[in-house]
Amino acid sequence: MAVTPIASGASRFNPQLSKRHQAGRIFETVCFLGTIAALIVLVLLMYRVFSEGIPRLDRNAFLAYPSQLNPKEAGFRASLIGSIMVLVLTVVMALPVGVGAAIYLEEYAPQNRFTRLLELNIANLAGVPSVVYGMLGLGLFVRLFGLGPVVLAGAMTMALVILPVIIVAARESIRAVPQSFRQASYGLGATRWQTISNHVLPYAVPGILTGTIIAMSRAIGDAAPLLVVGGLVFIQADPGLFSRFTVLPLQIFFSIGQPQAAFQELAAAGIIILLIVLLFLNAAAIYIRNRFEHRYRS
Amino acid sequence: MQKLTLTPQSVTEALRGQPDLQRRETIIQMVMLACAIFCIFVTAGIVFILSEVGVQFFTDEYFANSGLLQRATQNLATQAGLSGSELNDIIRLAVDERPVTFSSIAERIPNVTPEILREAYENLKQTTSTGEKLWLAFTNSVQRFFLDNRWTPLFASKRFGIWPLVNGTMLVSAVSMAVAIPCGLLTAIYLSLYASPRLFSLLRPLVEVLAGIPTVVYGYFALLYISPIIQSIYPDAPIFNVLSAGLMMGVMIIPTVSSISIDAINAVPRSLLDGAYALGATKMEVILRVVFPAATSGIVASIILGISRAVGETMLVTVAAGQQPVSYGDTFWSAIQAAINPLQSMATMTAFIAQVALGDAPAGSIQYKTLYAVGLSLFLMTMAMNLLSQYVSTRFREVYE
């Protein structure tokens, strides 16, 4: 029995499946390469930084003060202490306000125009470049309040930088608390605040902590606002709350700008210290997330 | 599911009998509200500080004086019978009150010495009212800020054209987006549609790490590792160049583009994909013809957000792109060439802010005020982009039932 073609070959649909699947495989490979290309570049760069900086990472790197004349003996003592002080103060100031704002927006705020304005405002604050916060700090804390370029002014500036980050993270973890918790608490006659403080917050704490740690790693690496506030100085003493200060990324920034090779090595060593601190912070965030995430899920 | 009638409001009702508890609740609520309102104060503070000094810039005496000098020059030049383009050229010389300026103007006008010009200028300065001076300062500064094509406020011969800085910012952003858009989108597609759950949970945090690395570290990479490679290919390129800064910034922005795009892709309903598969489409065809169009609003929003990050980035460009505002040359073609050539050192708006901050400009000086004029421009640019990003992602979202 012969099959007679209904139409000529040209108008018949030809799926060309093998060709299309081959194109698909190529596309998948391209996507994969696009994903890992940046990571490979990063690994190569990291390798170079580590091979350059590790030999310089001796006792001096941690315990010596910075030096403009003798980069081989210089270290990050003052900037490390400065970084830690700024970080601690920043978190102490930003965390209560951030969590408070998050609680208000998630638990109290009515659905109205004012709430939408608050939300829009926070979303915009998160997008403001950190250098602009630096200018706010310079104009407000350093000049208008008359604090001068001291640790406290730097920390206040940095607190404003990370405030939106903390609010967004805290809101997300408060929103993830099951509604049934609140209903059960109200059902037992608890007031609104009792419900929040005894049931909502304990459940949300791991998420808030994770968000705070991520905000901390942003605060420790971000140098631009502190540069504008005036955090790039040579100090040969441990900073106090009201003394001038410098931070790790700013000393790295300064070292990169120097022509001598010894300064570049110092910068590499500083970058390693900074990256290790960040690694610890992120590991802590991941640990907290994994450790507490499913605690309440039955 | 049955709806519970127990609400926070009914609890408040029940508290009527306990005024102490009720008062405490109200106080706590007020404290929380204050925390939220604090954020509005932060925005207001930014706007206030930036515009306060920014307004001082646009009404500075420096510009009033240069406006008056222009007037004096114009009067003298027209009296001497000059007109047309010659007149305009001379008026353009009248920018500040340095002796050099007076003598260079006087040279061009017949029968006028620097002393005559200075006398006319001082006369005008005394006779002009304060209000008119303010107006002159405003028009003069706006003109010079937006219409001049050179940026040298830290030199003796000051020029205040913002465009070279905006140009630098745009060019660095363009180079970085040329890296971040393709890589970010390919990453989003691979992670959300190809990768197994295991690979996804491994790769996604790794990609996010790119955004967590301090920008000064990227600056170090760009300056010490990428620039030498670029110089070995293009020996004429300077060590500080836009290309190396832009490439590294692109790597930094990949997670910004990819993570929001992943969310957008995941929001495309499963049924749409299934329908396309049922019609016989291959996976690539589904991705390119169905998923991508459906996720466009989120993807565009992520790209705008990425640009906004690139515009605001400071340390990386300060370290790697140099401090030299681009100069355009005299001809049209040289200007175009200068504007788009990434193999040169180019200051951005943020790099200028960092430069002034490093130089410790005294408060009240015109340099200090330019800092805030540039900061205000930067703030407005990034805010416009953030609002646009939010608008795009909500307004153009494809809604599927």
XYZ file of C-alpha atoms in Angstrom:
699
model
C 0.000 0.000 0.000
C 1.514 3.229 -1.034
C 1.134 6.326 1.002
C 0.409 9.329 -1.067
C 1.745 12.536 0.352
C -1.017 14.984 1.147
C 1.130 18.017 0.565
C 4.534 18.616 -0.858
C 7.495 18.234 1.517
C 8.098 21.941 1.785
C 4.891 22.763 3.604
C 5.003 19.783 5.948
C 6.030 20.483 9.511
C 9.517 19.257 10.123
C 10.239 19.142 13.860
C 14.043 18.889 13.404
C 14.140 17.512 16.898
C 17.771 16.479 17.025
C 18.886 19.922 15.908
C 16.686 21.663 18.456
C 17.822 19.405 21.260
C 21.409 20.014 20.299
C 20.786 23.763 20.461
C 19.241 23.177 23.884
C 22.323 21.347 25.114
C 24.564 24.132 23.873
C 22.323 26.662 25.626
C 22.511 24.746 28.873
C 26.302 24.631 28.655
C 26.441 28.362 27.986
C 24.229 29.017 31.007
C 26.427 26.823 33.168
C 29.573 28.571 31.969
C 27.957 31.957 32.595
C 27.190 30.866 36.139
C 30.647 29.645 37.043
C 32.758 32.055 34.964
C 32.635 34.804 37.576
C 33.275 32.278 40.342
C 36.348 30.921 38.565
C 37.689 34.447 38.049
C 37.098 35.114 41.718
C 38.899 31.944 42.787
C 41.905 32.841 40.636
C 42.049 36.352 42.084
C 41.677 34.999 45.610
C 44.523 32.589 44.970
C 46.778 35.458 43.939
C 45.823 37.584 46.913
C 46.445 34.739 49.304
C 49.783 33.790 47.771
C 50.885 37.414 47.992
C 49.498 38.184 51.405
C 50.084 35.028 53.432
C 53.865 35.579 53.867
C 53.095 39.063 55.198
C 50.538 37.780 57.679
C 52.818 37.603 60.709
C 52.570 38.873 64.272
C 53.240 42.411 63.119
C 50.261 42.436 60.808
C 47.941 42.171 63.799
C 49.880 43.865 66.565
C 51.799 46.743 64.941
C 50.441 50.216 64.307
C 50.272 51.558 60.763
C 53.317 53.315 59.424
C 53.755 55.569 56.461
C 57.519 55.141 56.331
C 58.038 51.534 57.153
C 55.422 49.367 55.443
C 57.375 46.171 56.116
C 56.914 46.560 59.873
C 53.443 48.089 59.767
C 50.294 46.332 60.835
C 46.580 46.681 61.230
C 46.288 46.993 64.994
C 44.673 50.426 65.100
C 42.329 49.737 62.209
C 41.346 46.321 63.542
C 40.389 47.830 66.885
C 38.653 50.683 65.042
C 36.698 48.231 62.912
C 35.591 46.206 65.917
C 34.526 49.298 67.866
C 32.591 50.731 64.942
C 30.969 47.371 64.283
C 29.847 46.791 67.855
C 28.492 50.331 68.264
C 26.787 50.128 64.886
C 24.933 46.951 65.785
C 24.038 48.236 69.254
C 22.450 51.301 67.680
C 20.889 49.832 64.559
C 19.495 46.565 65.915
C 16.870 47.889 68.395
C 15.602 50.536 65.999
C 15.562 48.132 63.069
C 13.729 45.394 64.934
C 11.325 47.938 66.416
C 10.471 49.278 62.982
C 10.044 45.745 61.662
C 7.724 44.820 64.537
C 5.656 47.923 63.937
C 5.315 47.267 60.225
C 4.473 43.581 60.620
C 2.416 43.520 63.805
C 0.896 46.949 64.393
C 0.721 48.890 61.149
C -2.780 49.305 59.713
C -3.274 49.015 55.974
C -3.233 52.646 54.994
C -1.387 55.242 52.999
C 0.992 56.101 55.811
C 2.143 52.493 56.101
C 2.716 52.326 52.375
C 4.764 55.501 52.632
C 6.866 53.924 55.389
C 7.450 50.825 53.289
C 8.363 52.775 50.179
C 10.690 54.913 52.250
C 12.534 51.914 53.656
C 12.847 50.332 50.217
C 14.372 53.560 48.964
C 16.750 53.864 51.898
C 18.050 50.405 51.060
C 18.931 51.686 47.608
C 20.680 54.894 48.631
C 24.424 54.604 47.886
C 26.459 54.254 51.062
C 28.597 57.250 50.127
C 25.492 59.432 50.437
C 25.042 58.196 54.004
C 28.638 59.241 54.517
C 27.745 62.751 53.418
C 24.790 62.723 55.792
C 27.141 61.662 58.578
C 29.637 64.360 57.657
C 27.013 67.078 57.525
C 24.930 65.966 60.509
C 27.041 64.103 63.068
C 30.500 65.488 62.353
C 29.653 69.116 61.569
C 26.155 69.930 62.882
C 26.315 67.899 66.121
C 29.970 68.868 66.447
C 31.157 65.357 67.203
C 34.112 65.584 64.845
C 35.392 62.614 62.848
C 35.381 60.203 65.777
C 34.440 56.561 66.330
C 30.948 57.461 67.528
C 30.171 59.563 64.440
C 31.428 56.765 62.198
C 29.333 54.179 64.011
C 26.208 56.362 63.869
C 26.695 56.786 60.132
C 27.220 53.085 59.639
C 24.138 52.315 61.747
C 22.049 54.300 59.268
C 23.629 52.372 56.380
C 22.669 48.970 57.757
C 19.312 49.991 59.238
C 17.278 49.142 56.111
C 19.096 45.810 55.765
C 18.138 44.841 59.315
C 14.548 46.020 58.885
C 14.049 43.992 55.709
C 15.547 40.840 57.273
C 13.638 41.222 60.539
C 10.349 41.790 58.708
C 10.841 38.657 56.678
C 11.478 36.484 59.708
C 8.596 38.020 61.671
C 6.302 37.425 58.716
C 7.379 33.762 58.667
C 6.005 33.174 62.180
C 2.843 31.063 61.759
C -0.365 33.000 62.361
C -1.601 30.167 64.576
C 1.010 31.110 67.208
C -0.512 34.536 67.554
C -4.081 33.228 67.604
C -3.200 30.685 70.285
C -1.568 33.350 72.388
C -4.506 35.731 72.071
C -6.796 32.840 72.831
C -5.064 32.382 76.172
C -5.770 36.002 76.951
C -2.333 37.435 76.244
C -2.083 41.052 75.208
C -0.556 42.174 71.956
C 2.866 42.878 73.426
C 2.846 39.673 75.458
C 2.120 37.798 72.256
C 4.936 39.531 70.401
C 7.525 39.299 73.134
C 6.758 35.763 74.282
C 5.846 34.038 71.047
C 6.566 35.972 67.876
C 10.033 37.294 68.699
C 11.548 34.082 70.085
C 10.500 32.316 66.929
C 11.857 35.095 64.723
C 15.166 35.551 66.551
C 17.257 33.183 64.380
C 16.128 34.974 61.231
C 16.756 38.370 62.776
C 20.211 37.244 63.898
C 21.057 35.951 60.439
C 19.973 39.234 58.908
C 21.955 41.167 61.497
C 25.099 39.191 60.761
C 24.684 39.848 57.046
C 24.260 43.530 57.845
C 27.390 43.330 60.009
C 29.409 41.896 57.164
C 28.241 44.786 55.056
C 29.213 47.260 57.765
C 32.680 45.808 58.181
C 33.471 45.817 54.477
C 31.920 49.095 53.444
C 34.502 51.845 53.529
C 32.872 54.642 51.546
C 30.730 56.251 54.289
C 33.593 56.200 56.756
C 35.946 57.653 54.167
C 33.610 60.617 53.775
C 33.116 60.953 57.528
C 36.879 61.265 57.843
C 38.035 57.815 58.879
C 41.298 57.758 56.969
C 44.073 58.836 59.315
C 47.277 57.519 60.727
C 46.903 56.814 64.378
C 49.585 55.350 66.544
C 47.342 54.579 69.505
C 44.294 52.469 70.238
C 41.184 54.540 69.522
C 38.605 55.400 72.169
C 34.956 56.298 71.725
C 35.668 59.966 71.043
C 39.022 59.735 69.293
C 39.763 59.714 65.605
C 39.811 56.299 64.071
C 40.398 54.260 60.984
C 38.982 50.937 59.873
C 40.401 47.916 58.104
C 39.041 48.537 54.588
C 40.229 52.140 54.719
C 43.753 51.164 55.647
C 43.666 48.654 52.784
C 42.443 51.466 50.539
C 45.321 53.663 51.616
C 47.878 50.888 51.152
C 46.679 50.138 47.623
C 47.245 53.762 46.707
C 50.922 53.737 47.725
C 53.563 53.151 45.054
C 55.888 50.832 47.045
C 55.430 47.100 46.570
C 55.661 46.518 50.319
C 52.406 48.455 50.727
C 50.685 46.248 48.169
C 51.719 43.191 50.162
C 50.395 44.843 53.285
C 47.125 45.483 51.447
C 46.982 41.820 50.440
C 47.499 40.802 54.058
C 44.753 43.189 55.144
C 42.409 41.777 52.518
C 43.047 38.276 53.839
C 42.221 39.381 57.389
C 39.062 41.107 56.163
C 37.955 38.100 54.123
C 38.561 35.721 57.020
C 36.442 37.899 59.313
C 33.700 37.932 56.678
C 33.968 34.174 56.249
C 33.478 33.711 59.999
C 30.479 36.030 60.037
C 28.838 34.277 57.103
C 29.559 30.852 58.505
C 27.927 31.953 61.746
C 24.887 33.183 59.809
C 24.550 29.889 57.947
C 25.046 27.924 61.170
C 22.337 29.859 62.995
C 19.966 29.501 60.069
C 20.449 25.746 59.847
C 20.509 25.139 63.584
C 17.286 26.946 64.456
C 15.335 26.956 61.248
C 13.134 23.941 61.862
C 12.911 24.133 65.623
C 9.217 24.884 65.738
C 8.132 22.792 62.790
C 6.400 19.706 64.081
C -11.117 27.178 57.118
C -13.187 28.922 59.703
C -12.258 32.455 60.448
C -11.363 33.223 64.025
C -13.186 36.110 65.561
C -10.384 36.737 68.040
C -8.406 39.712 66.788
C -5.895 42.087 68.371
C -8.769 44.598 68.443
C -10.954 42.311 70.527
C -8.022 41.811 72.870
C -7.769 45.562 73.228
C -11.487 45.603 73.999
C -10.909 43.040 76.716
C -8.190 45.216 78.198
C -10.637 48.026 78.901
C -10.874 46.889 82.484
C -7.108 46.991 83.030
C -5.882 50.538 82.457
C -2.283 49.765 83.558
C -1.852 47.023 81.027
C -3.575 49.095 78.400
C -1.263 52.040 79.011
C 1.792 49.814 78.729
C 0.520 48.408 75.461
C -0.019 51.889 74.067
C 3.446 53.030 75.100
C 5.087 50.018 73.483
C 3.149 50.565 70.295
C 4.245 54.193 70.252
C 7.893 53.166 70.693
C 7.646 50.782 67.749
C 5.978 53.459 65.665
C 8.785 55.849 66.583
C 11.325 53.325 65.297
C 9.483 53.137 61.984
C 9.143 56.895 61.727
C 12.856 57.231 62.437
C 13.441 55.895 58.921
C 11.472 58.781 57.488
C 13.683 61.118 59.487
C 16.735 59.474 57.951
C 15.436 60.181 54.458
C 14.490 63.686 55.488
C 17.954 64.119 56.992
C 19.637 63.037 53.778
C 17.486 65.363 51.702
C 17.952 68.226 54.159
C 21.723 67.971 54.516
C 22.316 67.440 50.809
C 20.025 70.214 49.676
C 21.031 72.649 52.404
C 24.645 72.748 51.309
C 23.607 72.062 47.718
C 21.483 75.223 47.741
C 24.453 77.078 49.204
C 26.430 75.911 46.193
C 23.866 77.230 43.737
C 23.686 80.600 45.501
C 27.367 81.004 46.279
C 28.927 84.450 46.080
C 31.518 83.016 43.724
C 28.877 82.624 41.047
C 27.273 85.988 41.796
C 30.651 87.630 41.270
C 31.268 85.787 38.064
C 27.819 86.843 36.864
C 28.593 90.456 37.695
C 31.920 90.226 35.922
C 30.132 88.896 32.863
C 27.829 91.887 32.976
C 30.698 94.346 33.332
C 32.520 92.646 30.471
C 29.439 92.742 28.294
C 28.911 96.452 28.968
C 32.491 97.338 28.147
C 32.616 95.090 25.094
C 29.421 96.463 23.585
C 30.654 99.981 24.219
C 33.794 99.045 22.305
C 31.571 97.938 19.430
C 32.010 94.195 19.723
C 29.111 91.879 18.965
C 28.126 88.425 17.818
C 30.309 85.413 18.452
C 33.292 87.580 19.350
C 31.292 89.094 22.184
C 30.172 85.692 23.378
C 33.727 84.402 23.363
C 34.854 87.255 25.563
C 31.949 86.864 27.958
C 32.795 83.214 28.304
C 36.189 84.242 29.686
C 34.561 86.045 32.606
C 34.442 83.215 35.125
C 36.119 84.355 38.333
C 37.840 87.346 39.903
C 41.451 86.307 39.592
C 43.798 88.988 38.130
C 44.628 86.577 35.290
C 41.006 86.618 34.217
C 40.837 90.410 34.239
C 43.910 90.795 32.086
C 42.891 88.104 29.630
C 39.498 89.766 29.158
C 40.989 93.232 28.878
C 43.366 91.991 26.200
C 40.483 91.061 23.964
C 38.584 94.367 24.250
C 40.131 97.363 22.514
C 41.021 100.366 24.730
C 40.255 98.545 27.958
C 42.848 97.843 30.626
C 42.400 95.387 33.490
C 42.040 98.368 35.829
C 39.096 99.814 33.895
C 37.408 96.444 33.904
C 37.989 95.963 37.613
C 36.578 99.424 38.306
C 33.460 98.697 36.276
C 33.123 95.375 38.052
C 33.477 96.882 41.545
C 30.934 99.563 40.661
C 28.482 96.957 39.514
C 29.130 94.945 42.656
C 28.160 97.919 44.825
C 25.119 98.980 42.873
C 23.540 95.577 42.451
C 20.963 94.606 45.066
C 21.276 91.433 47.159
C 18.243 89.817 45.570
C 19.566 90.373 42.107
C 22.946 88.999 43.150
C 21.242 85.842 44.406
C 19.395 85.487 41.148
C 22.627 86.054 39.218
C 24.414 83.441 41.332
C 21.621 80.969 40.724
C 21.443 81.413 36.951
C 25.189 81.516 36.608
C 25.793 78.396 38.700
C 23.008 76.402 37.054
C 24.349 77.394 33.666
C 27.865 76.380 34.541
C 26.851 73.200 36.361
C 24.742 71.830 33.538
C 26.171 73.433 30.398
C 29.915 73.482 30.915
C 31.873 70.494 29.666
C 34.785 70.504 32.089
C 35.024 69.685 35.784
C 37.932 71.321 37.627
C 36.545 72.786 40.891
C 39.708 71.889 42.807
C 42.006 73.845 40.476
C 42.749 77.554 40.434
C 40.871 77.925 37.173
C 37.553 76.483 38.242
C 35.085 74.846 35.879
C 31.877 73.284 37.180
C 30.412 71.203 34.367
C 28.986 68.043 35.927
C 28.840 66.090 32.647
C 32.390 64.711 32.687
C 31.610 63.086 36.055
C 28.203 61.837 34.908
C 29.927 60.545 31.789
C 32.452 58.642 33.902
C 29.702 57.168 36.037
C 27.697 56.149 32.974
C 30.675 54.581 31.220
C 31.761 52.530 34.231
C 28.140 51.443 34.718
C 27.841 50.513 31.036
C 30.985 48.361 31.139
C 29.850 46.705 34.363
C 26.370 46.014 33.011
C 27.925 44.498 29.878
C 29.324 41.884 32.262
C 26.534 41.713 34.825
C 23.494 41.459 32.527
C 24.587 38.420 30.477
C 26.275 36.661 33.390
C 23.493 37.483 35.826
C 20.729 36.323 33.494
C 22.551 33.120 32.488
C 23.120 32.449 36.186
C 19.444 33.020 36.962
C 18.346 30.729 34.134
C 20.795 27.995 35.018
C 20.087 28.060 38.734
C 16.315 28.241 38.565
C 15.654 26.006 35.541
C 18.581 23.657 34.948
C 20.393 23.072 38.209
C 19.389 20.163 40.426
C 18.216 21.151 43.922
C 21.578 20.048 45.324
C 23.550 22.099 42.824
C 21.177 25.024 43.381
C 21.742 25.041 47.123
C 25.494 24.824 46.521
C 25.817 27.433 43.772
C 23.378 30.072 44.955
C 25.256 30.973 48.152
C 28.510 30.938 46.165
C 27.100 33.435 43.680
C 25.786 35.550 46.559
C 29.321 35.644 47.969
C 30.255 37.851 45.003
C 28.080 40.610 46.465
C 29.490 40.154 49.966
C 33.121 40.824 49.097
C 34.112 44.358 50.139
C 34.331 46.697 47.196
C 37.795 47.875 48.146
C 38.929 44.279 47.567
C 37.441 44.398 44.071
C 39.331 47.638 43.584
C 42.552 45.875 44.539
C 41.820 43.098 42.047
C 41.022 45.568 39.287
C 44.082 47.723 39.841
C 46.710 45.073 40.514
C 45.516 42.068 38.531
C 43.118 43.147 35.786
C 44.794 46.397 34.707
C 48.156 44.720 33.912
C 46.322 42.177 31.732
C 44.551 45.002 29.908
C 47.847 46.839 29.518
C 49.464 43.779 27.999
C 46.739 43.784 25.327
C 46.477 47.560 24.883
C 49.898 48.970 25.824
C 48.594 52.543 25.656
C 46.007 52.055 28.385
C 46.799 53.750 31.712
C 47.003 51.696 34.898
C 43.886 53.414 36.201
C 41.254 52.676 33.606
C 37.512 52.410 33.288
C 37.606 48.974 31.680
C 39.238 47.150 34.581
C 37.066 48.934 37.146
C 33.945 48.206 35.102
C 34.781 44.529 34.605
C 35.261 43.973 38.330
C 32.164 45.962 39.144
C 30.242 43.752 36.730
C 31.336 40.690 38.692
C 30.224 42.426 41.882
C 26.756 43.185 40.482
C 26.022 39.708 39.088
C 24.195 38.594 42.284
C 22.040 41.739 42.290
C 20.821 40.916 38.787
C 20.624 37.158 39.262
C 18.836 36.871 42.599
C 15.928 39.152 41.686
C 15.714 37.505 38.272
C 15.548 34.088 39.937
C 12.567 35.278 41.971
C 10.911 36.610 38.828
C 11.501 33.345 36.959
C 10.202 31.291 39.861
C 7.049 33.405 39.921
C 6.131 32.267 36.394
C 3.332 29.740 36.904
C 4.123 26.107 36.270
C 1.084 25.720 34.009
C 2.576 28.106 31.463
C 5.694 25.970 31.173
C 3.674 22.760 31.021
C 1.521 24.179 28.261
C 4.576 25.045 26.210
C 6.101 21.616 26.748
C 2.837 19.999 25.704
C 3.026 21.859 22.416
C 6.347 20.161 21.793
C 8.740 22.929 22.620
C 12.214 22.039 23.836
C 13.465 23.332 27.135
C 15.473 26.134 25.558
C 12.455 27.259 23.550
C 10.301 27.268 26.649
C 12.864 29.360 28.493
C 13.440 31.869 25.738
C 9.876 32.195 24.432
C 7.725 31.615 27.518
C 9.620 32.068 30.769
C 11.630 35.065 29.684
C 8.740 37.168 28.343
C 6.670 36.326 31.412
C 9.465 37.342 33.783
C 10.472 40.483 31.891
C 9.246 42.981 34.482
C 11.277 41.388 37.274
C 14.330 41.054 35.066
C 14.172 44.688 33.963
C 13.714 45.746 37.589
C 16.790 43.744 38.588
C 18.831 45.361 35.823
C 17.783 48.855 36.863
C 18.694 48.019 40.455
C 22.063 46.769 39.240
C 22.692 50.030 37.387
C 21.734 51.942 40.509
C 24.316 49.964 42.482
C 26.945 50.637 39.829
C 26.201 54.362 39.908
C 26.578 54.540 43.679
C 29.677 52.377 43.982
C 32.559 54.347 45.460
C 35.637 52.512 46.634
C 36.084 50.377 43.548
C 36.087 53.298 41.117
C 38.159 55.468 43.441
C 40.832 52.789 43.589
C 40.772 51.584 40.007
C 39.249 54.157 37.634
C 41.366 57.157 38.600
C 40.646 60.718 39.671
C 40.896 62.444 36.314
C 37.635 63.860 34.951
C 37.421 63.199 31.232
C 38.320 66.109 28.966
C 36.540 66.223 25.670
C 38.929 68.038 23.318
C 37.796 70.616 20.795
C 36.088 68.753 17.997
C 32.859 66.853 18.018
C 34.539 63.554 17.148
C 37.222 63.842 19.785
C 34.484 64.504 22.323
C 32.553 61.407 21.263
C 35.736 59.376 21.357
C 36.617 60.642 24.830
C 33.111 59.985 26.063
C 32.999 56.297 25.162
C 36.626 55.177 25.387
C 36.946 52.822 28.380
C 40.722 52.583 28.053
C 41.313 55.817 29.890
C 41.276 57.012 33.423
C 37.999 58.708 34.276
C 36.627 60.129 37.510
C 33.041 59.313 38.458
C 30.700 61.305 40.680
C 31.442 59.034 43.622
C 35.190 59.162 42.966
C 35.018 62.945 43.130
C 33.193 62.774 46.456
C 35.890 60.466 47.796
C 38.612 62.735 46.425
C 37.217 65.821 48.163
C 36.649 63.825 51.358
C 40.300 62.741 51.281
C 41.503 66.281 50.646
C 39.689 67.580 53.737
C 38.059 70.623 52.121
C 37.270 73.294 54.733
C 33.552 73.706 55.483
C 32.034 76.676 53.669
C 34.551 76.671 50.827
C 33.276 76.311 47.286
C 35.006 72.913 47.034
C 33.075 71.668 50.043
C 29.852 72.888 48.480
C 30.560 71.159 45.170
C 30.813 67.945 47.182
C 27.170 68.329 48.164
C 26.046 69.484 44.732
C 27.516 66.282 43.306
C 26.103 64.223 46.184
C 22.652 65.657 45.577
C 22.849 64.798 41.885
C 23.983 61.279 42.774
C 21.197 60.835 45.310
C 18.548 62.033 42.868
C 19.883 59.765 40.113
C 19.915 56.626 42.238
C 16.573 57.420 43.826
C 14.976 57.900 40.414
C 16.365 54.536 39.367
C 15.174 52.766 42.513
C 11.674 54.187 42.130
C 11.686 53.235 38.446
C 12.753 49.711 39.377
C 9.887 49.373 41.863
C 7.451 50.882 39.388
C 8.505 48.505 36.609
C 8.327 45.441 38.808
C 4.808 46.231 40.053
C 3.254 48.038 37.109
C 4.383 45.717 34.320
C 4.069 42.481 36.213
C 2.232 39.815 34.213
C -0.523 38.567 36.475
C -1.660 34.994 35.937
C -4.655 33.481 37.575
